[in-house]
Amino acid sequence: MKELFYVVVLDHEDNVIDRAQTVGFPKEEEIDAALDRNISMGYNPEDITAKVDKRYGKE
């Protein structure tokens, strides 16, 4: 059974703005897709980052 991971997208103040669940460790394309989705919604690419976590968002 594969583990669940989350691609968590954060704004410049480390607030969670988006999450995407993946089965198994996400591929780079899945991380890029999460960032691209938020850029297309109007976020500045310089103001957002993505991290991979096993928890749903940050603590």
Coordinates of C-alpha atoms in Angstrom, one line a residue:
M1 CA 0.0 0.0 0.0
K2 CA 1.4 3.4 -1.0
E3 CA 1.6 6.3 1.4
L4 CA -0.4 9.5 0.9
F5 CA 1.5 12.8 0.5
Y6 CA 0.3 16.3 0.0
V7 CA 1.8 19.0 -2.2
V8 CA 1.2 22.1 -0.2
V9 CA 1.4 25.5 -1.8
L10 CA 2.3 28.4 0.5
D11 CA 2.1 32.2 0.0
H12 CA 4.9 34.6 1.0
E13 CA 3.8 34.5 4.6
D14 CA 3.7 30.7 4.7
N15 CA -0.1 30.6 4.7
V16 CA -1.5 27.5 3.0
I17 CA -3.3 28.5 -0.2
D18 CA -3.7 25.1 -1.9
R19 CA -3.2 21.4 -1.3
A20 CA -3.1 18.4 -3.6
Q21 CA -3.1 14.8 -2.4
T22 CA -0.9 12.3 -4.1
V23 CA -0.5 8.5 -3.7
G24 CA 3.2 7.9 -3.2
F25 CA 5.8 10.7 -3.2
P26 CA 4.7 13.2 -5.9
K27 CA 6.6 13.5 -9.1
E28 CA 8.1 16.9 -10.1
E29 CA 5.3 17.3 -12.7
E30 CA 2.7 17.1 -9.9
I31 CA 4.5 19.8 -7.9
D32 CA 4.8 22.0 -10.9
A33 CA 1.1 21.5 -11.7
A34 CA 0.1 22.7 -8.3
L35 CA 2.2 25.8 -8.7
D36 CA 1.0 26.4 -12.2
R37 CA -2.6 26.1 -11.0
N38 CA -2.1 28.8 -8.5
I39 CA -0.3 31.1 -10.9
S40 CA -3.2 30.8 -13.3
M41 CA -5.5 31.9 -10.5
G42 CA -3.5 35.1 -10.2
Y43 CA -0.8 34.4 -7.6
N44 CA 2.6 35.9 -8.4
P45 CA 5.0 33.1 -9.1
E46 CA 7.7 34.8 -7.0
D47 CA 5.4 34.9 -3.9
I48 CA 4.4 31.2 -3.7
T49 CA 6.3 28.0 -2.9
A50 CA 5.4 24.3 -2.8
K51 CA 6.5 21.7 -0.3
V52 CA 5.8 18.0 0.1
D53 CA 4.4 16.9 3.4
K54 CA 2.7 13.8 4.9
R55 CA 0.4 16.1 6.8
Y56 CA -2.6 18.0 5.5
G57 CA -1.0 21.5 5.5
K58 CA 1.2 23.0 8.1
E59 CA 0.9 22.6 11.8

